[in-house]
XYZ file of C-alpha atoms in Angstrom:
760
model
C -28.532 36.639 -2.650
C -26.910 33.283 -3.489
C -23.624 32.336 -1.874
C -21.490 31.585 -4.943
C -17.865 30.658 -5.354
C -15.530 33.590 -5.727
C -13.706 32.169 -8.720
C -11.240 35.028 -8.700
C -9.873 33.736 -5.388
C -9.036 30.385 -6.964
C -7.462 32.109 -9.917
C -5.241 34.091 -7.579
C -4.105 30.983 -5.734
C -1.242 30.530 -8.184
C 1.166 27.614 -7.963
C 0.812 25.061 -5.202
C 3.301 26.363 -2.649
C 3.344 26.085 1.111
C 4.216 29.471 2.549
C 3.641 29.695 6.298
C 1.283 32.218 7.934
C 2.987 35.100 9.726
C 2.038 34.670 13.373
C 4.449 37.367 14.536
C 3.436 40.544 12.720
C 0.690 39.376 10.321
C -3.086 39.873 10.618
C -3.443 36.591 12.563
C -0.805 37.416 15.163
C -3.326 38.249 17.889
C -5.770 35.469 17.032
C -5.930 32.262 19.075
C -4.735 30.287 16.053
C -1.270 31.685 16.781
C -1.419 30.901 20.508
C 0.791 27.847 20.968
C -0.633 27.203 24.433
C -4.150 26.569 23.081
C -5.339 23.186 21.795
C -5.243 22.459 18.048
C -9.038 22.429 17.863
C -9.375 25.712 19.753
C -6.800 27.314 17.492
C -8.491 26.067 14.321
C -11.930 27.068 15.600
C -10.706 30.609 16.203
C -9.292 30.763 12.690
C -12.433 29.498 10.966
C -14.492 31.931 13.033
C -12.812 34.753 11.090
C -13.893 33.375 7.679
C -16.925 34.648 5.864
C -19.239 31.994 4.458
C -17.869 32.642 0.985
C -14.312 32.185 2.248
C -15.249 28.945 3.944
C -16.752 27.554 0.742
C -13.805 28.741 -1.333
C -11.469 26.620 0.819
C -13.287 23.293 0.516
C -11.296 22.078 -2.520
C -7.798 20.636 -2.548
C -6.412 23.813 -4.126
C -7.400 26.170 -1.334
C -6.908 29.877 -2.051
C -6.538 30.715 1.636
C -7.825 34.060 2.910
C -5.521 36.849 1.711
C -7.094 39.503 3.930
C -6.168 37.401 6.976
C -2.672 36.618 5.766
C -3.641 32.949 5.385
C -1.697 31.672 2.369
C -3.011 29.486 -0.401
C -2.512 25.812 0.394
C -2.412 22.676 -1.731
C -3.656 19.658 0.199
C -2.691 17.132 -2.494
C 0.826 15.719 -2.282
C 1.935 12.176 -3.125
C 4.666 10.033 -1.556
C 3.825 6.390 -2.237
C 7.459 5.265 -2.263
C 9.231 8.599 -2.087
C 8.287 12.255 -2.555
C 6.430 12.128 -5.872
C 5.214 14.274 -8.717
C 1.824 15.726 -7.749
C 0.000 19.074 -7.722
C 1.620 20.076 -4.435
C 5.176 18.896 -5.063
C 7.469 21.133 -7.094
C 10.773 19.625 -8.199
C 13.470 22.048 -9.300
C 14.819 21.572 -12.810
C 18.395 21.207 -11.550
C 20.344 21.407 -8.330
C 18.745 21.437 -4.907
C 15.282 19.879 -4.696
C 15.539 18.464 -8.209
C 15.250 14.922 -6.839
C 14.249 12.781 -3.861
C 14.925 9.178 -2.875
C 12.846 6.740 -4.936
C 12.267 3.492 -3.038
C 10.806 0.320 -4.564
C 7.071 0.095 -5.102
C 5.111 -1.111 -2.040
C 4.407 -4.470 -3.693
C 8.149 -5.229 -3.654
C 8.749 -3.735 -0.211
C 5.847 -5.849 0.999
C 7.691 -8.934 -0.248
C 10.466 -8.177 2.255
C 8.133 -8.890 5.193
C 10.298 -6.520 7.227
C 8.304 -4.070 9.336
C 11.404 -2.323 10.675
C 12.497 -1.643 7.091
C 9.112 -0.084 6.300
C 9.325 2.208 9.314
C 12.814 3.318 8.270
C 11.683 3.976 4.690
C 8.695 5.990 5.922
C 10.907 8.052 8.225
C 13.189 8.994 5.341
C 10.283 9.760 2.991
C 8.642 12.075 5.522
C 11.945 13.734 6.409
C 12.556 14.523 2.741
C 8.941 15.723 2.461
C 9.603 18.157 5.310
C 12.688 19.441 3.541
C 10.606 20.131 0.429
C 7.954 21.849 2.540
C 10.489 24.063 4.284
C 11.691 25.173 0.862
C 8.092 26.011 -0.222
C 8.138 23.060 -2.618
C 5.372 20.955 -1.061
C 2.578 20.962 1.446
C 2.462 18.821 4.562
C -0.400 16.452 3.690
C 0.481 13.384 1.651
C -2.163 11.149 0.118
C -0.439 7.887 0.809
C -0.592 4.905 1.437
C -2.810 2.812 -0.831
C -3.750 0.108 1.644
C -6.484 -1.758 -0.243
C -5.778 -5.507 -0.254
C -4.581 -6.848 -3.632
C -7.067 -9.692 -4.074
C -7.329 -9.885 -7.874
C -4.139 -10.140 -9.972
C -5.746 -8.166 -12.783
C -6.042 -4.978 -10.728
C -3.967 -2.219 -12.322
C -3.062 -0.534 -9.043
C -2.087 -3.641 -7.110
C 1.544 -2.562 -7.497
C 0.807 0.296 -5.064
C -0.122 -2.083 -2.239
C 1.931 -4.434 -0.010
C -0.010 -7.540 -1.087
C -3.103 -9.663 -0.546
C -2.960 -10.698 3.110
C -4.892 -8.472 5.547
C -2.669 -9.165 8.575
C 0.418 -8.362 6.518
C -1.216 -5.112 5.402
C -2.074 -4.239 8.999
C 1.507 -4.715 10.168
C 2.915 -2.889 7.143
C 0.622 0.118 7.450
C 1.103 0.491 11.212
C 4.860 0.792 10.730
C 4.455 2.998 7.668
C 2.060 5.467 9.311
C 4.056 5.786 12.520
C 7.172 6.389 10.421
C 5.530 8.971 8.182
C 3.837 10.909 10.980
C 6.633 10.610 13.536
C 4.881 8.403 16.077
C 1.398 7.605 17.356
C 0.544 11.041 18.795
C 3.574 13.310 18.648
C 3.424 16.923 19.727
C 4.274 17.816 16.144
C 3.571 15.462 13.282
C 6.259 15.104 10.668
C 3.614 14.972 7.915
C -0.023 13.878 7.737
C -0.523 10.528 5.988
C -3.754 9.475 4.271
C -5.079 5.920 4.183
C -6.772 5.242 0.869
C -9.002 4.166 -0.813
C -11.795 3.533 1.680
C -13.408 1.090 0.938
C -13.702 -1.929 -1.366
C -11.655 -0.323 -4.141
C -9.778 -2.693 -6.451
C -11.182 -2.174 -9.944
C -10.123 0.421 -12.523
C -11.662 -0.311 -15.910
C -12.689 -3.877 -16.684
C -15.151 -4.880 -19.406
C -16.958 -1.549 -19.253
C -17.071 -1.445 -15.457
C -15.300 1.775 -14.507
C -14.162 2.734 -11.028
C -16.000 6.070 -11.082
C -19.418 4.415 -11.117
C -18.777 0.853 -9.906
C -20.988 -0.445 -7.102
C -19.021 -2.971 -5.036
C -21.476 -5.458 -3.557
C -19.742 -6.751 -0.425
C -21.112 -8.975 2.315
C -20.771 -7.626 5.845
C -18.575 -10.626 6.662
C -16.137 -9.854 3.835
C -16.207 -6.112 4.545
C -15.178 -6.722 8.156
C -12.801 -9.642 7.628
C -10.919 -8.488 4.549
C -11.693 -5.178 2.871
C -11.420 -2.896 5.925
C -8.932 -4.567 8.277
C -5.984 -2.455 7.141
C -8.130 0.674 7.451
C -9.045 -0.317 11.015
C -5.326 -0.348 11.824
C -4.885 3.055 10.176
C -7.636 4.617 12.256
C -7.811 2.747 15.555
C -4.196 1.711 16.085
C -1.870 3.938 14.028
C -3.850 7.185 14.500
C -3.508 8.265 10.882
C -4.271 11.917 10.202
C -6.474 11.546 7.130
C -8.574 9.113 5.122
C -9.586 9.128 1.467
C -13.020 7.871 0.447
C -12.984 5.927 -2.806
C -14.632 6.327 -6.207
C -16.757 3.208 -5.962
C -19.996 2.703 -4.105
C -20.343 0.028 -1.438
C -23.679 -1.780 -1.475
C -25.428 0.987 -3.379
C -24.028 4.058 -1.619
C -21.026 5.971 -3.045
C -18.179 5.813 -0.547
C -17.877 9.591 -0.212
C -21.580 9.887 0.688
C -21.669 6.707 2.755
C -22.337 7.600 6.387
C -22.202 3.903 7.333
C -18.556 3.808 6.212
C -17.520 7.311 7.212
C -19.459 7.696 10.448
C -20.686 4.379 11.852
C -17.528 2.382 11.154
C -14.670 4.872 10.807
C -15.498 7.548 13.361
C -17.822 5.479 15.535
C -16.676 1.877 15.722
C -12.961 2.592 15.267
C -13.130 5.685 17.485
C -11.357 7.881 14.940
C -12.842 10.922 16.607
C -10.105 13.510 16.989
C -11.067 16.865 15.527
C -7.709 17.140 13.769
C -8.419 14.061 11.592
C -10.193 14.565 8.310
C -11.479 12.853 5.180
C -10.773 13.817 1.593
C -12.493 12.478 -1.466
C -10.551 10.824 -4.218
C -10.147 13.274 -7.045
C -13.556 14.133 -8.555
C -15.218 11.397 -6.489
C -17.691 13.986 -5.144
C -18.720 14.848 -8.693
C -19.042 11.130 -9.451
C -21.772 10.812 -6.809
C -23.918 12.807 -9.217
C -22.614 11.171 -12.362
C -21.996 8.294 -13.119
C -23.313 6.927 -9.794
C -26.546 8.916 -10.226
C -27.019 8.626 -6.486
C -28.276 12.172 -5.924
C -30.659 13.898 -8.360
C -29.016 17.338 -8.216
C -25.553 18.793 -7.815
C -26.673 20.577 -4.676
C -27.880 17.351 -3.047
C -24.673 15.640 -4.169
C -22.349 17.991 -2.303
C -24.656 18.132 0.719
C -24.835 14.336 0.923
C -21.042 14.091 0.909
C -20.449 16.903 3.399
C -23.121 15.627 5.781
C -21.741 12.079 5.536
C -18.324 13.305 6.620
C -16.264 13.968 3.487
C -14.466 17.094 4.699
C -12.459 18.018 1.603
C -13.177 17.719 -2.106
C -10.242 16.793 -4.291
C -11.714 18.776 -7.130
C -13.959 21.794 -7.524
C -17.436 20.369 -6.955
C -17.647 21.612 -3.356
C -16.523 25.167 -4.123
C -18.797 25.334 -7.158
C -21.976 23.911 -5.582
C -21.947 24.251 -1.797
C -23.174 27.854 -2.004
C -26.365 26.875 -3.809
C -26.787 23.857 -1.531
C -26.569 26.145 1.496
C -29.188 28.453 0.020
C -31.479 25.422 -0.279
C -30.923 24.577 3.384
C -29.305 21.220 2.613
C -26.551 21.491 5.235
C -25.825 23.553 8.328
C -22.971 26.036 8.443
C -21.742 24.227 11.540
C -21.179 21.111 9.418
C -19.017 23.139 7.044
C -17.164 24.624 10.017
C -16.522 21.136 11.387
C -14.879 20.055 8.122
C -12.621 23.109 7.969
C -11.711 22.913 11.663
C -10.583 19.311 11.208
C -8.281 20.266 8.352
C -6.776 23.366 9.914
C -6.417 21.671 13.308
C -4.297 19.079 11.500
C -2.142 21.921 10.153
C -1.775 23.154 13.726
C -0.498 19.668 14.685
C 2.051 20.027 11.890
C 3.329 23.315 13.325
C 1.987 25.324 10.399
C 1.111 28.307 12.617
C 4.073 28.030 15.001
C 7.431 29.827 15.003
C 10.084 27.773 13.245
C 12.300 27.720 16.308
C 9.571 26.080 18.408
C 9.318 22.808 16.487
C 11.706 20.045 15.421
C 11.015 19.805 11.694
C 11.337 23.356 10.379
C 15.128 23.055 10.417
C 15.201 20.159 7.939
C 16.722 21.182 4.622
C 18.381 19.984 1.442
C 21.188 18.259 3.337
C 18.581 15.761 4.563
C 17.497 14.700 1.058
C 18.959 11.621 -0.653
C 21.582 11.096 1.999
C 23.992 8.149 1.762
C 21.845 6.413 4.377
C 18.727 6.934 2.246
C 20.463 5.615 -0.869
C 21.670 2.533 1.002
C 18.171 1.914 2.345
C 16.646 2.178 -1.151
C 19.095 -0.474 -2.324
C 18.452 -2.700 0.706
C 14.674 -2.418 0.291
C 15.014 -3.672 -3.281
C 17.312 -6.557 -2.310
C 15.046 -7.633 0.548
C 11.952 -7.807 -1.647
C 13.381 -9.555 -4.726
C 12.061 -13.113 -4.702
C 13.664 -16.269 -6.082
C 10.981 -18.544 -7.541
C 13.117 -21.199 -9.275
C 16.787 -22.156 -9.178
C 18.508 -25.375 -10.212
C 21.831 -24.268 -8.761
C 22.741 -21.928 -11.612
C 22.436 -18.930 -9.283
C 24.485 -17.296 -8.071
C 26.348 -17.244 -11.364
C 29.653 -19.066 -11.508
C 32.787 -16.872 -11.566
C 33.705 -18.698 -14.783
C 30.978 -16.756 -16.611
C 32.612 -13.667 -18.093
C 30.043 -12.449 -20.609
C 26.292 -11.933 -20.367
C 23.532 -11.477 -22.894
C 21.094 -9.011 -21.317
C 17.913 -9.294 -23.321
C 14.392 -8.043 -22.881
C 12.211 -4.924 -22.598
C 13.329 -4.362 -18.991
C 17.055 -5.023 -19.554
C 17.865 -1.314 -19.796
C 14.875 -0.047 -17.817
C 15.285 3.161 -15.829
C 12.085 5.156 -15.107
C 10.205 1.917 -15.681
C 11.821 0.521 -12.514
C 9.819 2.946 -10.366
C 6.291 1.878 -11.293
C 3.776 4.679 -10.768
C 3.430 7.613 -8.364
C 7.130 8.334 -8.574
C 9.241 11.444 -8.260
C 12.554 12.515 -9.700
C 15.241 10.185 -8.288
C 18.896 11.125 -7.832
C 19.790 8.352 -10.281
C 18.261 5.293 -11.933
C 20.390 2.201 -12.403
C 19.234 -0.235 -15.046
C 20.244 -3.913 -15.070
C 22.441 -3.159 -18.090
C 24.294 -0.405 -16.235
C 24.720 -2.653 -13.204
C 26.039 -5.563 -15.266
C 28.587 -3.342 -16.971
C 29.648 -1.973 -13.571
C 30.419 -5.554 -12.524
C 32.927 -5.747 -15.421
C 31.061 -8.311 -17.465
C 31.272 -8.219 -21.221
C 27.649 -7.437 -21.962
C 25.748 -8.112 -25.170
C 22.501 -6.140 -24.967
C 19.336 -6.488 -27.005
C 15.881 -5.174 -26.073
C 14.257 -8.107 -27.841
C 10.503 -7.922 -28.383
C 8.620 -5.234 -26.501
C 6.290 -6.057 -23.635
C 3.237 -6.340 -25.901
C 5.054 -6.765 -29.217
C 3.284 -9.476 -31.271
C 6.041 -9.639 -33.904
C 9.298 -11.568 -34.203
C 11.320 -8.911 -36.044
C 13.593 -8.344 -33.031
C 14.458 -12.026 -32.620
C 17.580 -12.228 -34.845
C 19.495 -9.441 -33.051
C 18.572 -10.876 -29.664
C 19.620 -14.370 -30.716
C 22.973 -13.018 -31.899
C 23.542 -11.531 -28.433
C 22.582 -14.829 -26.814
C 24.943 -16.757 -29.077
C 27.882 -14.491 -28.204
C 27.551 -14.705 -24.404
C 28.398 -17.256 -21.733
C 25.005 -16.883 -20.049
C 21.641 -15.320 -20.890
C 19.598 -13.071 -18.638
C 16.117 -12.286 -19.929
C 14.349 -9.393 -18.179
C 10.699 -8.933 -19.102
C 7.196 -9.403 -17.770
C 4.442 -6.838 -17.523
C 4.669 -3.076 -17.239
C 2.803 0.039 -16.164
C 1.467 0.233 -19.716
C -0.689 -2.820 -18.964
C -1.127 -2.435 -15.182
C -1.810 1.080 -14.048
C -4.317 3.462 -12.569
C -7.539 3.482 -14.612
C -6.451 0.264 -16.359
C -6.859 -3.403 -15.453
C -5.438 -6.495 -17.154
C -7.461 -9.195 -18.862
C -4.951 -12.035 -18.885
C -2.385 -13.596 -16.557
C -0.152 -14.705 -19.405
C 3.228 -13.212 -20.216
C 2.211 -10.574 -22.768
C 3.092 -10.443 -26.449
C 5.480 -13.030 -27.848
C 7.564 -13.217 -24.661
C 6.674 -16.867 -23.818
C 7.705 -18.118 -27.261
C 10.797 -15.919 -27.253
C 11.942 -17.211 -23.842
C 11.366 -20.776 -25.026
C 13.639 -20.185 -27.996
C 16.300 -18.614 -25.742
C 16.166 -21.749 -23.602
C 17.263 -23.827 -26.577
C 20.705 -22.212 -26.813
C 22.080 -24.650 -24.240
C 23.441 -21.852 -22.042
C 22.558 -20.841 -18.485
C 19.297 -18.921 -18.741
C 18.014 -16.694 -15.934
C 14.564 -15.108 -16.352
C 13.536 -12.011 -14.414
C 9.800 -11.441 -14.183
C 9.217 -7.741 -13.534
C 6.089 -5.755 -12.722
C 3.669 -5.531 -9.837
C 1.173 -8.307 -10.469
C 1.970 -11.969 -10.905
C 1.684 -13.688 -14.284
C 1.371 -17.430 -14.818
C 4.903 -18.875 -14.905
C 3.806 -22.415 -15.778
C 5.435 -22.037 -19.196
C 8.787 -21.524 -17.435
C 8.785 -23.595 -14.259
C 8.809 -27.076 -15.885
C 11.277 -26.034 -18.611
C 14.568 -27.532 -17.420
C 16.467 -25.165 -19.715
C 15.112 -22.170 -17.785
C 17.595 -22.477 -14.950
C 16.353 -19.750 -12.622
C 13.366 -17.446 -12.254
C 13.303 -14.244 -10.199
C 10.434 -11.856 -9.485
C 11.800 -8.320 -9.337
C 8.671 -6.150 -9.090
C 9.402 -2.427 -9.412
C 12.704 -2.105 -7.514
C 13.250 1.680 -7.634
C 16.328 3.839 -8.139
C 18.857 1.103 -7.297
C 16.861 -1.684 -8.902
C 19.414 -2.693 -11.496
C 22.166 -2.982 -8.904
C 19.965 -4.989 -6.560
C 18.924 -7.415 -9.305
C 22.444 -8.000 -10.570
C 23.846 -8.346 -7.049
C 21.297 -11.102 -6.420
C 22.214 -12.818 -9.695
C 25.963 -12.809 -9.090
C 25.741 -13.560 -5.367
C 26.785 -10.210 -3.912
C 23.439 -10.407 -2.102
C 21.259 -13.376 -1.185
C 17.532 -13.528 -1.992
C 15.031 -13.945 0.849
C 11.870 -12.202 -0.398
C 8.478 -13.928 -0.269
C 5.669 -13.494 -2.786
C 3.069 -11.135 -1.272
C 0.370 -12.372 -3.665
C -0.803 -15.683 -5.074
C 0.278 -16.628 -8.587
C -2.843 -18.040 -10.245
C -3.192 -20.190 -13.385
C -4.299 -18.598 -16.653
C -7.881 -19.803 -16.437
C -8.480 -17.976 -13.150
C -9.603 -14.931 -15.123
C -12.380 -16.992 -16.724
C -13.545 -18.450 -13.416
C -14.389 -15.226 -11.583
C -15.301 -11.731 -12.720
C -13.381 -8.760 -11.338
C -16.741 -7.315 -10.312
C -17.374 -10.286 -7.999
C -16.277 -8.995 -4.591
C -16.958 -12.235 -2.707
C -14.014 -14.070 -1.201
C -15.348 -17.524 -0.471
C -15.676 -20.222 -3.121
C -18.992 -20.716 -4.891
C -20.355 -22.022 -8.171
C -19.063 -18.867 -9.893
C -15.940 -18.229 -7.816
C -12.965 -20.509 -7.043
C -12.176 -18.368 -3.988
C -9.980 -15.330 -3.532
C -6.414 -15.120 -2.198
C -4.462 -17.948 -0.633
C -6.972 -18.013 2.225
C -9.947 -19.178 0.175
C -8.651 -20.264 -3.246
C -9.702 -23.854 -3.943
C -7.576 -24.404 -7.036
C -3.880 -25.191 -7.273
C -1.779 -22.018 -7.431
C 1.180 -21.854 -9.802
C 3.206 -20.324 -6.965
C 1.847 -19.874 -3.446
C 1.568 -16.705 -1.425
C 4.638 -16.499 0.816
C 6.850 -18.667 -1.398
C 10.502 -17.764 -1.835
C 13.743 -19.697 -2.289
C 17.237 -19.017 -0.926
C 20.836 -19.682 -1.948
C 21.189 -21.844 1.147
C 19.011 -24.197 3.185
C 17.385 -23.530 6.522
C 15.921 -25.623 9.270
C 13.524 -24.140 11.782
C 12.117 -25.305 15.099
C 8.893 -23.924 16.565
C 8.389 -23.908 20.323
C 5.492 -25.883 21.760
C 2.339 -24.302 23.215
C 2.499 -23.776 26.963
C -0.549 -26.034 27.349
C -2.427 -28.548 25.177
C -5.713 -26.682 25.646
C -6.989 -23.285 26.766
C -10.325 -22.232 28.172
C -11.795 -19.402 26.121
C -13.461 -17.696 29.081
C -10.154 -17.680 30.974
C -8.286 -16.232 27.990
C -10.778 -13.398 27.585
C -10.991 -12.857 31.328
C -7.259 -12.207 31.470
C -7.661 -9.224 29.114
C -8.968 -6.771 31.696
C -7.798 -3.270 30.844
C -7.057 -4.115 27.195
C -8.977 -1.625 25.052
C -9.419 -3.986 22.107
C -9.795 -7.688 22.801
C -8.442 -8.681 19.391
C -5.097 -7.140 20.452
C -5.023 -8.980 23.779
C -1.931 -11.192 23.992
C -2.392 -14.945 23.630
C 1.048 -16.529 23.532
C 4.531 -15.968 22.115
C 6.268 -18.642 20.093
C 9.987 -18.951 19.580
C 11.375 -19.931 16.206
C 14.960 -21.161 16.162
C 16.286 -20.826 12.582
C 19.543 -22.500 11.500
C 21.367 -21.892 8.236
C 22.363 -25.488 7.485
C 24.291 -24.520 4.361
C 28.038 -24.065 4.471
C 28.611 -21.210 2.020
C 26.001 -18.424 1.909
C 24.932 -15.922 4.565
C 21.261 -15.116 4.122
C 18.156 -13.524 5.620
C 15.178 -15.700 6.461
C 11.507 -14.709 6.782
C 9.591 -16.722 9.387
C 5.901 -16.891 8.442
C 3.463 -18.361 10.966
C 0.011 -19.415 9.766
C -3.043 -20.549 11.742
C -5.344 -23.295 10.450
C -8.079 -25.401 11.978
C -11.643 -26.648 11.789
C -13.513 -23.947 13.634
C -15.649 -20.920 12.911
C -18.149 -20.221 10.154
C -17.957 -22.341 7.006
C -16.309 -22.146 4.629
C -13.438 -20.982 6.806
C -10.093 -19.835 5.374
C -7.606 -22.549 4.435
C -5.125 -20.825 6.730
C -4.346 -17.261 7.764
C -1.069 -15.471 8.382
C -0.857 -14.679 12.077
C 2.725 -13.466 12.626
C 6.019 -12.969 10.799
C 9.535 -11.722 11.354
C 12.586 -11.266 9.150
C 15.904 -12.471 10.532
C 18.974 -10.842 9.016
C 22.362 -12.179 7.891
C 22.283 -15.682 9.315
C 25.783 -16.996 8.721
C 26.425 -20.556 7.491
C 26.008 -23.207 10.184
C 24.736 -20.639 12.687
C 21.332 -19.900 14.195
C 19.125 -16.970 15.092
C 15.903 -16.775 17.026
C 12.644 -15.026 16.199
C 9.790 -14.367 18.601
C 6.330 -14.455 17.040
C 3.581 -12.939 19.157
C 0.000 -14.116 18.744
C -3.075 -12.285 20.002
C -6.610 -13.493 20.524
C -7.358 -11.770 17.233
C -4.833 -14.068 15.536
C -7.063 -17.022 16.412
C -10.446 -15.399 15.831
C -12.723 -15.667 12.822
C -15.461 -13.387 11.508
C -19.098 -14.464 11.406
C -21.678 -13.517 8.788
C -22.537 -10.334 10.703
C -18.927 -9.149 10.704
C -18.372 -9.901 14.398
C -14.949 -11.186 15.438
C -15.390 -14.410 17.374
C -13.074 -16.756 19.250
C -14.401 -20.259 18.566
C -13.685 -23.525 20.342
C -11.860 -26.180 18.349
C -8.429 -27.461 17.385
C -5.886 -24.983 16.113
C -2.704 -25.742 14.176
C 0.222 -23.357 13.816
C 2.156 -23.847 10.572
C 5.650 -22.426 10.162
C 6.422 -21.405 6.583
C 4.714 -22.158 3.261
C 6.547 -25.450 2.819
C 6.016 -26.340 6.482
C 9.141 -26.377 8.596
C 7.160 -27.232 11.712
C 3.607 -27.508 13.050
C 2.163 -27.463 16.562
C -1.433 -27.835 17.706
C -3.601 -26.929 20.677
C -7.306 -26.770 21.524
C -9.594 -23.973 22.654
C -12.419 -25.169 24.852
C -15.633 -23.715 26.239
C -18.149 -21.349 24.705
C -17.358 -19.019 21.828
C -16.511 -15.435 22.813
C -17.088 -12.232 20.897
C -14.010 -10.034 20.658
C -15.636 -7.305 18.563
C -19.193 -6.497 17.497
C -19.373 -5.051 14.007
C -21.841 -2.195 13.451
C -24.730 -3.352 11.297
C -25.742 -1.307 8.237
C -28.965 0.687 8.274
C -32.020 -1.252 7.169
């Protein structure tokens, strides 16, 4: 008799709540799963041993019905918390009152622009604390499918706003601090929540010229896969000990990611040693089904689910596993032990979350509504927005003069509220638009929405021009929006959309101070604004979250000082005609000008890492301790270091002085490595270290310590191996160099890491 899905069990699962099993008087009370002295794996193994085969198969989808006869509740594995507890199948916001909102931080692309790892850890701690409060109130599960840690290499990508930026080292530092904040440490006795690094791997295309993410085959060289596309995932697995991974929709070199044993086994679980039996892999939603169609990788549905399960995809976000694993088992396509392994991994992770433990035995079951949207959380949401906002142009007009009493706030973002959150957002306690913030500052405000983001008409011009004429200064707030950069949707142009460029040009002819705010996650070409002397200032504001309007206006009037740095390159318009989104290669070629600041051979409109201040800084970089270093001696000093790329090289001191006399400001110290060494063509330069110094007062100094490792100096060869090459190395402080120092590595090249080669 075939083992088929008991559909009635799914139907009975009801809403996605997170009731806890009764380990005191319930059916599981005497089972090892409720024995707090046993290991998580032993406890989960005992639980799964009670399941029938049908019950095992029933619980392989994200909406798991549990096992009612055992007192195991239904469980929803799918929660979202990209920049705050977010709307998702497993998160239930109340209509009013308690649990009707949660703190909504800026999108990761803007928080990435802060280059402040401590900030990211604090944000993650608050997000996971609020997630625990929701879980304790049966309003969410404990597994959150965040963060999106794919590098943002192409400005057309619709989901780039969900990431911290384009630089792999920056992403590694960001995600380490995010994961440890979300989970409550590297290996705590109880995890606060389980985070999920996604989308593994090579995922940065939604829908571009008929190429759709569900069936796209990303052709990636082993060098690029190792050097760029997987570095942040290595940190998730090897260094930050993340609890879960998500395999992506796309294929990599012909094999769908969720059936790709080279990705899921050889690299993830083998090379990165992500081997704990409480760590598991989920598919992206319906990605298992996509293996069958439109990838057409497996000829039958039964082979499709077996390929994914055998490759290591433990959970199906969808229903393809529950619907087809029974028939696949009947055909002998997988062993029951493989199914057990998947379920044990998931339920062992719930053990690590305290799911089966008495509330009084663990630290997080006492968290409640009083811990949601606290004054500290609201202040941090505001600070995260301020720290990321980036000043691109300023002729001295900003901060606005106190003599300016009235403002014309014009543009499709001028009264934005929900729009300020980007995507994957929840219900915030409040949303402050720029208009609301300007009025709160007691300006006389003349507001006009002007033309919409994609509006091709000029019908709104007269009302907007009347507002501009009436005011002392003009603030235009526009750019792109989630309607043209979003999941399942990529952009085709880097221009300001609609009639915005012409409209801004006409505003610049009023002879009044004009400040332009470019909003949205991806960069657009600002070359129509930068040379226009009547556009006095230009700010990139990203998606700044619940306090976005306040943060933007405080920057404009000088209540806060800008110190953000662009986390992506701003390319010229013709970049989109020079390289296809489907081209995954990074290095320049006859059909590719190069990707990201590391390999781009053209002239960017605005560089990665660029950002102006309201004051001026000088910075001094300490000298190397020696003019040259022997490679064999450097590597030989790393005895006992588990990963040679993390072995310390040298620390450099940066002494930063605010040489202005009026404005206190933060400063981000960026340290790049450049040099003629390694495989050609090598990167132009690579970010090796950074630190954000806070509130440097006028005419005072602060010191940053930037730590380099052997990995900071290494390059990746064509086989994906990380190699320390001899040659001259130059350290460059800041984008517009404040200082440079050089040294030489001598001797024979040394391999710091050997990348696993794909099957023939």
